[in-house]
Amino acid sequence: MTAVQAPLALEAIGVTKRFGSITANEDVDLQVEAGTVHALLGENGAGKSTLVNILFGLYHADEGEIRVAGKPVRMDSPRDAIAHRIGMVHQHFQLVPVLTVAENVVLGQEPTRGLGVLDLDAAAAEVTRLAERYGLDVDPRAVLEDLPVGTQQRVEILRSLYRQADVLILDEPTAVLTPQETDQLLGVLRGLAAEGVAVVFITHKLREVLAIADRVTVMRHGRVVGSTDPAETDEAGLAEMMVGRSVVLRVPKSAARPGDPVLSIDGLCVQDDRGRPAVDDLDLEVRSGEIFGIAGVEGNGQRELVEAITGLRDVLDGSIRVNGTELAGHRPREISELGVAHVPEDREKHGLIAAHSIADNLVLNRYHRPPFARRGVRQPAAIDDEARHLVERFDIRTASIDAPARSLSGGNKQKVIAAREFSHGAPLLVAAQPTRGIDVGSIEFVHRQLIEQRDRGVGVLLVSAELDEILSLSDRIGVIYRGRLVIVADAADLDRAHIGRLMLSGSDQPA
Amino acid sequence: MSVLRSALIPLIAVTLALVVGAILIATSGSSPVEAYSALIEGSFFGWESFGTTLEKATPLIMGGLAVAFAFKAGLFNIGGQGQLLFGALIAGAVGYGFTGLPWIIHMPLALLLGAVAGAAWGAIPGILKATRGAHEVITTIMLNFVAANMAEWLATKVWRKEGDILVRTPIIEDSAEIPTWGHVPLGFFIAVAFALAIWFLLQRTTFGFEIRSVGLNPSAAGYAGISVKRIIVLTMTISGFLAAIGGSIETLGVVGRYEPGVNAGLGFDGITIALLARTHPIAVIPAAILIAAMNASASLMQFKAGVAPEIVDVIEALILLFVATPIIVRWFVKSRQDDGVSVGATWGST
């Protein structure tokens, strides 16, 4: 035993927080040591975000105590938290897009040359100094909105460091990052810990916990179920703590029995929002009964490809055929009725109408057809029947089908979309980032469903930024780079490193 | 959400506004009790007062419906005034210009053509938004001015009776009149029928579902195959249609001709009504009756209690303020169950 124990950088004791009848945090203890990376692990809705919002003064705990460096403190607002040298990086960045990196970092505590004149040179110099010290490579004079998401996140971290944070809280920092950016971020967090910063990061990705955390606290249903050293456990053990039952992380599947092509894309060209080529002369074929995975760093044309197939984006040139029928030029409704099911990338924005009931969302692609509507009049009884059936079949956890979709957790929202898109017999399924931001239990469910669809003879086009997901589900894999598939091969013939090289440079040669 | 709970905030807002109004009346040296009894007497006591209240409520119902309906698609139709003017003018022109038609044809024709004119006027900002992305708040405000001046020109140069010194169209034919039975105006029931029809359209039809979907999340609606542009154009068209019905009834049932001054401000009151009704089509009816009652009895209040009639405008403005800022109301009721969505913050939240 060490004789002298340094006080904990940050401590929560018996924190309880209720929202109306819901208890988001119940008697939660958290102990974060200086110079360590502490992972806060749990499913969506487990209370992680509530806890860190309390620690950062955004919410006020109903019961319990917060201690910083061993002393009890009152946190009534983020101002208090910042005064106690706690910094937070939110999932949605709190940055000003049109300002430069340096301006964003110093915003709120700007260096001046007296009389309130901004000293931007001093700001830039300070940013450069911090960036070098913590290994956060970023150009202080770049305008924020021109930077990729991963770099913007570094600016957020720099801002906390500029305010001399001893504790840095990150709310699901990797949810918005590409695999490469994630690796870089994890490296940065380790570096921060080495400099003595206490890092608290929220995640539900087990691999990240095992890769960098010194300590992990697992939450479930608003309570802490345990705190452990990641070295003493493994992915399966953590998943079980998180979900409360054993979870299959890699869904078993039999060999594919592919049939005829369902989707044939030839020479497809599509532009992005700014009119630049995003998909460039791309060829692709998905056969019935197989999962075709598209791997790639985000922003290489995946989104535009999916939108072109589903009719949400104009096709500039080339053809997209489903079972021989040309899709280009058709509207989304027609394409849906031709048999293209779509799990959109942005669940909240595109997949659901959050204020509509769960029932309405479950029939969102069929609400206008019998039996859900007759002569333009909706048939609530038929809608409710279908909704109840789907809620049961897809194990959607909700008190009522009349509850608004926004009341569901991320995983259950995705189940609603899956139930809607998988249940009407479409021969082609386009799934974009189907498990982004959802919990382990729901990931398992969605993966099982994708394989089940495949086994029923559906052709599945899977687009995912999670290389693990592509590798574990796909029968064939294409790597997309700058709008083209640079390789198409059987999944068995590709390994992780090979795909990674192709994703980064488009060729087998090291960049 | 239950009906009762939805009605809670508007009810409290009205009560608060009346309380503040009472304090204002008292500080000006009059008796709030007398003033408010005059208010009730002037609007609800006796068939004549009650009939006048219903008559005044009619264009307010239609204006409120027009605004509430557009809210459901996430659109803010400030152009009710212009659309109403067109309805009033065209109904007046058809009302006097066609002769020899039986009532059963002439009256509905005048009503309908007036409404169609308003619908066309409402379609313009819809098309501009759908094709060019022009914000409907800007375009509808601009079109109000265009409508007012165009109506003035038409009523002056084209349809004015020779020798008439006032800017107005000739008196409509008897066959175009919307009758009043005793003191009860038929127009009021037409407006109520529209409120019920709009409720049915929004809640029970696929078209209404599409409108609400576009209002709540246009991108998800687009992903679900709904043509967002089509919905925007149709919603604005129908909204214009509804506002114009209000103007047409005013011409055919109350004034008997088109006179610009008579309709001033009616279209804007629709915004107040829609907010007070929290954009619920049926709640628009009581909201309109309330505002109409206050307008109808303002002069009696002055006569009986010696209160300046402008106090009614102050109370109306206070109601609007309290409805749009539910936080003020929440000081008085701890209603945590309320979803916290105010109509002021996100249009069309019910």
PDB file of N, CA and C in Angstrom, chain A residues 20 307 312 332-333 342 344 348-353 355-356 360 364-365 367-368 373 376-378, chain B residues 200 203-207 209-210 212-214 216-217 219-227 336 341:
ATOM      1  N   GLY A  20     -38.900  14.288 -12.905  1.00  0.00           N
ATOM      2  CA  GLY A  20     -40.271  13.832 -12.724  1.00  0.00           C
ATOM      3  C   GLY A  20     -40.271  12.486 -12.051  1.00  0.00           C
ATOM      4  N   GLU A 307     -27.806   8.024 -51.067  1.00  0.00           N
ATOM      5  CA  GLU A 307     -28.888   8.945 -51.417  1.00  0.00           C
ATOM      6  C   GLU A 307     -29.284   8.811 -52.878  1.00  0.00           C
ATOM      7  N   LEU A 312     -32.929  10.228 -53.209  1.00  0.00           N
ATOM      8  CA  LEU A 312     -32.886  11.501 -52.498  1.00  0.00           C
ATOM      9  C   LEU A 312     -31.881  12.462 -53.116  1.00  0.00           C
ATOM     10  N   PRO A 332     -38.349   9.266 -54.430  1.00  0.00           N
ATOM     11  CA  PRO A 332     -38.125   8.343 -53.305  1.00  0.00           C
ATOM     12  C   PRO A 332     -39.306   7.396 -53.073  1.00  0.00           C
ATOM     13  N   ARG A 333     -40.534   7.913 -53.180  1.00  0.00           N
ATOM     14  CA  ARG A 333     -41.691   7.061 -52.951  1.00  0.00           C
ATOM     15  C   ARG A 333     -41.741   5.917 -53.951  1.00  0.00           C
ATOM     16  N   HIS A 342     -34.679   1.174 -46.746  1.00  0.00           N
ATOM     17  CA  HIS A 342     -33.563   2.067 -46.436  1.00  0.00           C
ATOM     18  C   HIS A 342     -33.493   2.347 -44.937  1.00  0.00           C
ATOM     19  N   PRO A 344     -31.651   4.837 -42.861  1.00  0.00           N
ATOM     20  CA  PRO A 344     -30.806   6.001 -43.128  1.00  0.00           C
ATOM     21  C   PRO A 344     -29.730   6.197 -42.079  1.00  0.00           C
ATOM     22  N   GLU A 348     -32.071  10.238 -36.271  1.00  0.00           N
ATOM     23  CA  GLU A 348     -32.929  11.263 -35.682  1.00  0.00           C
ATOM     24  C   GLU A 348     -33.478  12.203 -36.750  1.00  0.00           C
ATOM     25  N   LYS A 349     -32.627  12.516 -37.706  1.00  0.00           N
ATOM     26  CA  LYS A 349     -33.025  13.541 -38.664  1.00  0.00           C
ATOM     27  C   LYS A 349     -33.839  12.955 -39.809  1.00  0.00           C
ATOM     28  N   HIS A 350     -33.461  11.773 -40.262  1.00  0.00           N
ATOM     29  CA  HIS A 350     -34.084  11.235 -41.471  1.00  0.00           C
ATOM     30  C   HIS A 350     -34.940  10.009 -41.242  1.00  0.00           C
ATOM     31  N   GLY A 351     -34.668   9.290 -40.167  1.00  0.00           N
ATOM     32  CA  GLY A 351     -35.319   7.998 -40.017  1.00  0.00           C
ATOM     33  C   GLY A 351     -36.650   8.047 -39.296  1.00  0.00           C
ATOM     34  N   LEU A 352     -36.813   9.056 -38.449  1.00  0.00           N
ATOM     35  CA  LEU A 352     -37.994   9.082 -37.599  1.00  0.00           C
ATOM     36  C   LEU A 352     -38.566  10.481 -37.542  1.00  0.00           C
ATOM     37  N   ILE A 353     -39.842  10.549 -37.258  1.00  0.00           N
ATOM     38  CA  ILE A 353     -40.436  11.835 -36.917  1.00  0.00           C
ATOM     39  C   ILE A 353     -40.690  11.756 -35.419  1.00  0.00           C
ATOM     40  N   ALA A 355     -41.770  13.450 -32.980  1.00  0.00           N
ATOM     41  CA  ALA A 355     -42.993  13.837 -32.274  1.00  0.00           C
ATOM     42  C   ALA A 355     -44.185  12.951 -32.648  1.00  0.00           C
ATOM     43  N   HIS A 356     -44.073  12.216 -33.759  1.00  0.00           N
ATOM     44  CA  HIS A 356     -45.140  11.277 -34.104  1.00  0.00           C
ATOM     45  C   HIS A 356     -45.082  10.068 -33.159  1.00  0.00           C
ATOM     46  N   ASP A 360     -47.199   5.525 -35.702  1.00  0.00           N
ATOM     47  CA  ASP A 360     -47.098   6.274 -36.953  1.00  0.00           C
ATOM     48  C   ASP A 360     -45.731   6.083 -37.604  1.00  0.00           C
ATOM     49  N   LEU A 364     -44.476   4.548 -41.444  1.00  0.00           N
ATOM     50  CA  LEU A 364     -44.151   5.785 -42.160  1.00  0.00           C
ATOM     51  C   LEU A 364     -43.904   5.562 -43.653  1.00  0.00           C
ATOM     52  N   ASN A 365     -43.535   4.354 -44.040  1.00  0.00           N
ATOM     53  CA  ASN A 365     -43.317   4.099 -45.468  1.00  0.00           C
ATOM     54  C   ASN A 365     -44.552   3.509 -46.149  1.00  0.00           C
ATOM     55  N   TYR A 367     -48.015   4.339 -44.823  1.00  0.00           N
ATOM     56  CA  TYR A 367     -49.214   4.933 -44.227  1.00  0.00           C
ATOM     57  C   TYR A 367     -50.310   5.233 -45.245  1.00  0.00           C
ATOM     58  N   HIS A 368     -49.918   5.392 -46.503  1.00  0.00           N
ATOM     59  CA  HIS A 368     -50.876   5.824 -47.525  1.00  0.00           C
ATOM     60  C   HIS A 368     -51.534   4.660 -48.240  1.00  0.00           C
ATOM     61  N   ALA A 373     -54.664   2.929 -44.889  1.00  0.00           N
ATOM     62  CA  ALA A 373     -55.500   4.050 -45.314  1.00  0.00           C
ATOM     63  C   ALA A 373     -56.421   3.563 -46.426  1.00  0.00           C
ATOM     64  N   GLY A 376     -57.797   7.690 -48.790  1.00  0.00           N
ATOM     65  CA  GLY A 376     -57.201   8.870 -48.169  1.00  0.00           C
ATOM     66  C   GLY A 376     -57.511   9.037 -46.698  1.00  0.00           C
ATOM     67  N   VAL A 377     -58.334   8.135 -46.146  1.00  0.00           N
ATOM     68  CA  VAL A 377     -58.639   8.245 -44.720  1.00  0.00           C
ATOM     69  C   VAL A 377     -57.835   7.190 -43.968  1.00  0.00           C
ATOM     70  N   ARG A 378     -57.145   7.618 -42.926  1.00  0.00           N
ATOM     71  CA  ARG A 378     -56.293   6.703 -42.188  1.00  0.00           C
ATOM     72  C   ARG A 378     -57.154   5.743 -41.362  1.00  0.00           C
TER      73      ARG A 378
ATOM     74  N   PHE B 200     -60.604  17.041 -39.019  1.00  0.00           N
ATOM     75  CA  PHE B 200     -60.675  15.705 -39.612  1.00  0.00           C
ATOM     76  C   PHE B 200     -59.539  15.519 -40.624  1.00  0.00           C
ATOM     77  N   GLN B 203     -56.204  15.124 -38.725  1.00  0.00           N
ATOM     78  CA  GLN B 203     -56.036  13.981 -37.831  1.00  0.00           C
ATOM     79  C   GLN B 203     -56.340  12.637 -38.477  1.00  0.00           C
ATOM     80  N   ARG B 204     -57.195  12.641 -39.475  1.00  0.00           N
ATOM     81  CA  ARG B 204     -57.686  11.352 -39.939  1.00  0.00           C
ATOM     82  C   ARG B 204     -57.312  10.995 -41.370  1.00  0.00           C
ATOM     83  N   THR B 205     -56.779  11.927 -42.135  1.00  0.00           N
ATOM     84  CA  THR B 205     -56.482  11.600 -43.524  1.00  0.00           C
ATOM     85  C   THR B 205     -54.979  11.467 -43.730  1.00  0.00           C
ATOM     86  N   THR B 206     -54.635  10.764 -44.802  1.00  0.00           N
ATOM     87  CA  THR B 206     -53.212  10.611 -45.121  1.00  0.00           C
ATOM     88  C   THR B 206     -52.607  11.967 -45.490  1.00  0.00           C
ATOM     89  N   PHE B 207     -53.404  12.802 -46.150  1.00  0.00           N
ATOM     90  CA  PHE B 207     -52.916  14.128 -46.514  1.00  0.00           C
ATOM     91  C   PHE B 207     -52.550  14.927 -45.252  1.00  0.00           C
ATOM     92  N   PHE B 209     -51.750  13.694 -42.398  1.00  0.00           N
ATOM     93  CA  PHE B 209     -50.569  13.053 -41.810  1.00  0.00           C
ATOM     94  C   PHE B 209     -49.299  13.560 -42.503  1.00  0.00           C
ATOM     95  N   GLU B 210     -49.395  13.700 -43.828  1.00  0.00           N
ATOM     96  CA  GLU B 210     -48.243  14.210 -44.579  1.00  0.00           C
ATOM     97  C   GLU B 210     -47.927  15.646 -44.155  1.00  0.00           C
ATOM     98  N   ARG B 212     -48.595  17.100 -41.272  1.00  0.00           N
ATOM     99  CA  ARG B 212     -48.013  17.116 -39.926  1.00  0.00           C
ATOM    100  C   ARG B 212     -46.577  16.586 -39.944  1.00  0.00           C
ATOM    101  N   SER B 213     -46.350  15.567 -40.786  1.00  0.00           N
ATOM    102  CA  SER B 213     -44.999  15.007 -40.862  1.00  0.00           C
ATOM    103  C   SER B 213     -44.018  16.055 -41.373  1.00  0.00           C
ATOM    104  N   VAL B 214     -44.426  16.776 -42.421  1.00  0.00           N
ATOM    105  CA  VAL B 214     -43.549  17.812 -42.974  1.00  0.00           C
ATOM    106  C   VAL B 214     -43.299  18.885 -41.916  1.00  0.00           C
ATOM    107  N   LEU B 216     -43.271  18.535 -38.678  1.00  0.00           N
ATOM    108  CA  LEU B 216     -42.476  18.069 -37.544  1.00  0.00           C
ATOM    109  C   LEU B 216     -41.046  17.739 -37.932  1.00  0.00           C
ATOM    110  N   ASN B 217     -40.851  17.229 -39.126  1.00  0.00           N
ATOM    111  CA  ASN B 217     -39.501  16.859 -39.549  1.00  0.00           C
ATOM    112  C   ASN B 217     -39.464  16.721 -41.064  1.00  0.00           C
ATOM    113  N   SER B 219     -37.103  16.667 -43.253  1.00  0.00           N
ATOM    114  CA  SER B 219     -36.173  15.740 -43.910  1.00  0.00           C
ATOM    115  C   SER B 219     -36.629  14.299 -43.768  1.00  0.00           C
ATOM    116  N   ALA B 220     -37.130  13.928 -42.587  1.00  0.00           N
ATOM    117  CA  ALA B 220     -37.623  12.559 -42.439  1.00  0.00           C
ATOM    118  C   ALA B 220     -38.846  12.340 -43.326  1.00  0.00           C
ATOM    119  N   ALA B 221     -39.672  13.357 -43.474  1.00  0.00           N
ATOM    120  CA  ALA B 221     -40.835  13.231 -44.350  1.00  0.00           C
ATOM    121  C   ALA B 221     -40.376  12.973 -45.777  1.00  0.00           C
ATOM    122  N   GLY B 222     -39.341  13.694 -46.206  1.00  0.00           N
ATOM    123  CA  GLY B 222     -38.790  13.468 -47.546  1.00  0.00           C
ATOM    124  C   GLY B 222     -38.246  12.058 -47.696  1.00  0.00           C
ATOM    125  N   TYR B 223     -37.564  11.560 -46.652  1.00  0.00           N
ATOM    126  CA  TYR B 223     -37.029  10.200 -46.693  1.00  0.00           C
ATOM    127  C   TYR B 223     -38.156   9.177 -46.778  1.00  0.00           C
ATOM    128  N   ALA B 224     -39.303   9.522 -46.176  1.00  0.00           N
ATOM    129  CA  ALA B 224     -40.430   8.585 -46.198  1.00  0.00           C
ATOM    130  C   ALA B 224     -41.191   8.663 -47.515  1.00  0.00           C
ATOM    131  N   GLY B 225     -40.714   9.475 -48.434  1.00  0.00           N
ATOM    132  CA  GLY B 225     -41.337   9.509 -49.751  1.00  0.00           C
ATOM    133  C   GLY B 225     -42.384  10.582 -49.926  1.00  0.00           C
ATOM    134  N   ILE B 226     -42.546  11.431 -48.914  1.00  0.00           N
ATOM    135  CA  ILE B 226     -43.505  12.524 -49.036  1.00  0.00           C
ATOM    136  C   ILE B 226     -42.845  13.656 -49.818  1.00  0.00           C
ATOM    137  N   SER B 227     -43.575  14.223 -50.773  1.00  0.00           N
ATOM    138  CA  SER B 227     -43.017  15.346 -51.517  1.00  0.00           C
ATOM    139  C   SER B 227     -43.216  16.614 -50.693  1.00  0.00           C
ATOM    140  N   ARG B 336     -45.356  20.013 -14.337  1.00  0.00           N
ATOM    141  CA  ARG B 336     -44.168  19.394 -14.897  1.00  0.00           C
ATOM    142  C   ARG B 336     -44.517  18.436 -16.037  1.00  0.00           C
ATOM    143  N   VAL B 341     -43.264  22.297 -24.609  1.00  0.00           N
ATOM    144  CA  VAL B 341     -43.257  22.844 -25.960  1.00  0.00           C
ATOM    145  C   VAL B 341     -44.285  23.953 -26.022  1.00  0.00           C
TER     146      VAL B 341
END
